[in-house]
Coordinates of C-alpha atoms and ligand atoms in Angstrom, one line a residue:
M1 CA 3.4 -5.6 -20.7
A2 CA 4.9 -3.7 -17.8
T3 CA 3.2 -0.4 -17.2
N4 CA 5.9 1.1 -15.0
R5 CA 3.3 2.1 -12.4
T6 CA 2.3 0.7 -9.1
F7 CA -0.1 1.5 -6.4
T8 CA 0.5 2.0 -2.6
M9 CA -1.2 2.8 0.6
L10 CA 0.4 4.1 3.7
K11 CA -1.6 2.1 6.2
P12 CA -3.3 3.4 9.4
D13 CA -0.4 2.3 11.7
A14 CA 2.1 4.3 9.6
I15 CA -0.1 7.5 9.8
E16 CA -0.8 7.0 13.5
N17 CA 2.9 6.5 14.3
G18 CA 3.9 9.7 12.5
Y19 CA 5.7 8.1 9.6
M20 CA 3.8 9.7 6.7
G21 CA 6.6 12.1 5.7
K22 CA 9.4 9.6 6.3
I23 CA 7.8 6.9 4.1
I24 CA 7.0 9.3 1.3
D25 CA 10.6 10.6 1.4
M26 CA 11.9 7.0 1.2
I27 CA 9.6 6.3 -1.8
I28 CA 10.8 9.5 -3.7
G29 CA 14.4 8.8 -2.6
A30 CA 14.2 5.4 -4.2
G31 CA 13.3 7.0 -7.6
F32 CA 9.5 6.7 -7.7
Q33 CA 7.5 9.6 -9.1
I34 CA 4.2 10.4 -7.5
K35 CA 1.5 10.4 -10.2
A36 CA -1.5 10.6 -7.8
L37 CA -1.8 11.2 -4.0
K38 CA -4.7 11.2 -1.6
Y39 CA -5.1 11.4 2.2
T40 CA -8.4 9.5 2.9
Q41 CA -10.1 6.8 5.0
L42 CA -11.5 3.6 3.6
S43 CA -15.1 2.7 4.6
V44 CA -15.7 -0.9 5.8
D45 CA -17.2 -1.7 2.4
Q46 CA -14.3 -0.2 0.5
A47 CA -11.8 -2.2 2.6
K48 CA -13.8 -5.3 1.9
E49 CA -13.8 -4.7 -1.8
F50 CA -10.1 -3.7 -2.0
Y51 CA -9.1 -6.9 -0.2
A52 CA -11.8 -9.2 -1.7
V53 CA -9.0 -11.5 -3.0
H54 CA -8.3 -12.4 0.6
A55 CA -11.9 -13.0 1.6
E56 CA -11.4 -16.7 2.3
R57 CA -8.3 -16.1 4.5
P58 CA -8.6 -16.3 8.3
F59 CA -7.3 -12.8 8.8
Y60 CA -9.8 -11.1 6.4
G61 CA -12.1 -9.7 9.0
E62 CA -9.3 -8.3 11.1
L63 CA -7.7 -6.9 7.9
V64 CA -10.9 -5.1 6.8
E65 CA -11.5 -3.7 10.3
Y66 CA -7.9 -2.5 10.6
M67 CA -7.7 -1.0 7.1
S68 CA -10.9 1.0 7.7
S69 CA -9.9 2.1 11.3
G70 CA -8.1 5.3 10.4
P71 CA -6.7 7.5 7.7
I72 CA -4.4 6.2 5.0
V73 CA -2.4 7.8 2.2
A74 CA -3.1 6.3 -1.3
A75 CA -0.7 6.9 -4.2
I76 CA 0.1 5.9 -7.7
L77 CA 3.8 5.7 -8.3
E78 CA 5.9 5.6 -11.5
K79 CA 9.4 4.1 -12.1
D80 CA 10.9 1.5 -14.4
N81 CA 10.0 -1.9 -13.2
A82 CA 7.7 -0.2 -10.6
V83 CA 5.8 -3.2 -9.2
E84 CA 8.8 -5.4 -8.6
D85 CA 11.1 -2.6 -7.4
F86 CA 8.4 -1.3 -5.0
R87 CA 7.9 -4.7 -3.5
K88 CA 11.6 -4.8 -2.9
L89 CA 11.5 -1.4 -1.3
I90 CA 8.6 -2.3 1.1
G91 CA 10.1 -5.7 2.1
A92 CA 8.4 -8.9 3.4
T93 CA 4.8 -8.9 4.7
D94 CA 6.1 -9.7 8.2
P95 CA 8.5 -6.9 9.3
A96 CA 10.4 -9.5 11.3
E97 CA 11.4 -11.1 8.0
A98 CA 11.9 -7.8 6.1
A99 CA 15.4 -6.9 4.9
E100 CA 17.4 -4.0 6.2
G101 CA 16.7 -0.8 4.3
T102 CA 13.1 -1.7 3.6
I103 CA 10.1 0.4 4.6
R104 CA 8.5 -2.4 6.6
K105 CA 11.8 -3.1 8.4
A106 CA 12.0 0.5 9.4
Y107 CA 8.4 1.4 10.1
A108 CA 6.1 -1.6 10.4
E109 CA 4.8 -2.9 13.7
N110 CA 3.8 -6.5 12.8
K111 CA 2.4 -8.7 10.0
G112 CA -1.0 -7.1 10.2
R113 CA 0.0 -3.5 11.0
N114 CA 2.7 -3.5 8.4
A115 CA 2.9 0.2 7.4
V116 CA 2.5 0.0 3.6
H117 CA 0.7 -1.8 0.8
G118 CA 2.3 -2.5 -2.6
S119 CA 0.5 -4.0 -5.7
D120 CA 1.7 -7.5 -6.6
S121 CA 1.2 -7.2 -10.4
D122 CA 0.8 -4.7 -13.2
E123 CA -2.8 -5.8 -13.6
N124 CA -3.6 -5.3 -9.9
A125 CA -1.7 -2.0 -9.9
A126 CA -4.1 -0.7 -12.6
I127 CA -7.2 -2.0 -10.8
E128 CA -6.1 -0.6 -7.4
G129 CA -5.1 2.8 -8.9
K130 CA -8.5 3.1 -10.5
F131 CA -10.2 2.1 -7.3
H132 CA -8.9 5.2 -5.6
F133 CA -8.4 7.8 -8.3
A134 CA -10.4 9.4 -11.1
A135 CA -8.6 10.1 -14.4
N136 CA -8.3 13.8 -13.6
E137 CA -6.5 13.0 -10.3
I138 CA -3.6 11.2 -12.0
F139 CA -0.8 13.3 -13.4
Ligands
LIG1 P1 1.4 -8.1 1.2 O1 0.8 -6.9 1.8 O2 2.9 -8.2 1.5 O3 1.2 -8.2 -0.3 P2 -0.6 -10.2 1.4 O4 -1.1 -9.7 0.1 O5 -0.3 -11.7 1.6 O6 0.7 -9.4 1.8 O7 -1.7 -9.8 2.6 C1 -2.3 -8.6 2.5 C2 -2.3 -8.0 3.9 O8 -3.1 -8.8 4.8 C3 -0.9 -7.8 4.5 O9 -0.2 -6.7 4.1 C4 -1.3 -7.8 6.0 C5 -2.5 -8.8 6.1 N1 -2.0 -10.1 6.4 C6 -1.4 -11.0 5.6 N2 -1.1 -12.1 6.3 C7 -1.6 -12.0 7.5 C8 -1.6 -12.8 8.7 N3 -1.1 -14.0 8.7 N4 -2.1 -12.3 9.8 C9 -2.6 -11.0 9.9 N5 -2.6 -10.2 8.8 C10 -2.1 -10.7 7.6
LIG2 MG1 -0.6 -8.5 -1.4

């Protein structure tokens, strides 16, 4: 059953490049409500755990190092059809392939430094939201 919630992170490149406000504005402008929000930094161990599903992929080490390299913004978002609609809003993993009007097209640098994370299923949205937020931090 669809939960109407998804989870996002604004990645270190987006923060470094000064796009925090612009990306949050795009997210709200697309009709998502912010249910939880946190400015934080992943430890190496947290990044390893968060991306454990990619542990066997050749870019895993690089991904963990990058995602723990600087501050991120984590958020739980709510909207009808949240997971699918947010994946549409962020665009393809590689910004060179991302459609016009998507966050990655506008703000990502490359396939690794691609500005934003979006959950790929309702199940993972719930797991990822819980990874970052306690019950009393979700509104
Ligand atoms: P997405 O973030 O679009 O769901 P994914 O789940 O396949 O993409 O990969 C997770 C992240 O790993 C992605 O946002 C950036 C990084 N990544 C994926 N493929 C990569 C590659 N070929 N080289 C470097 N980093 C990659
Ligand atoms: Mg993914």
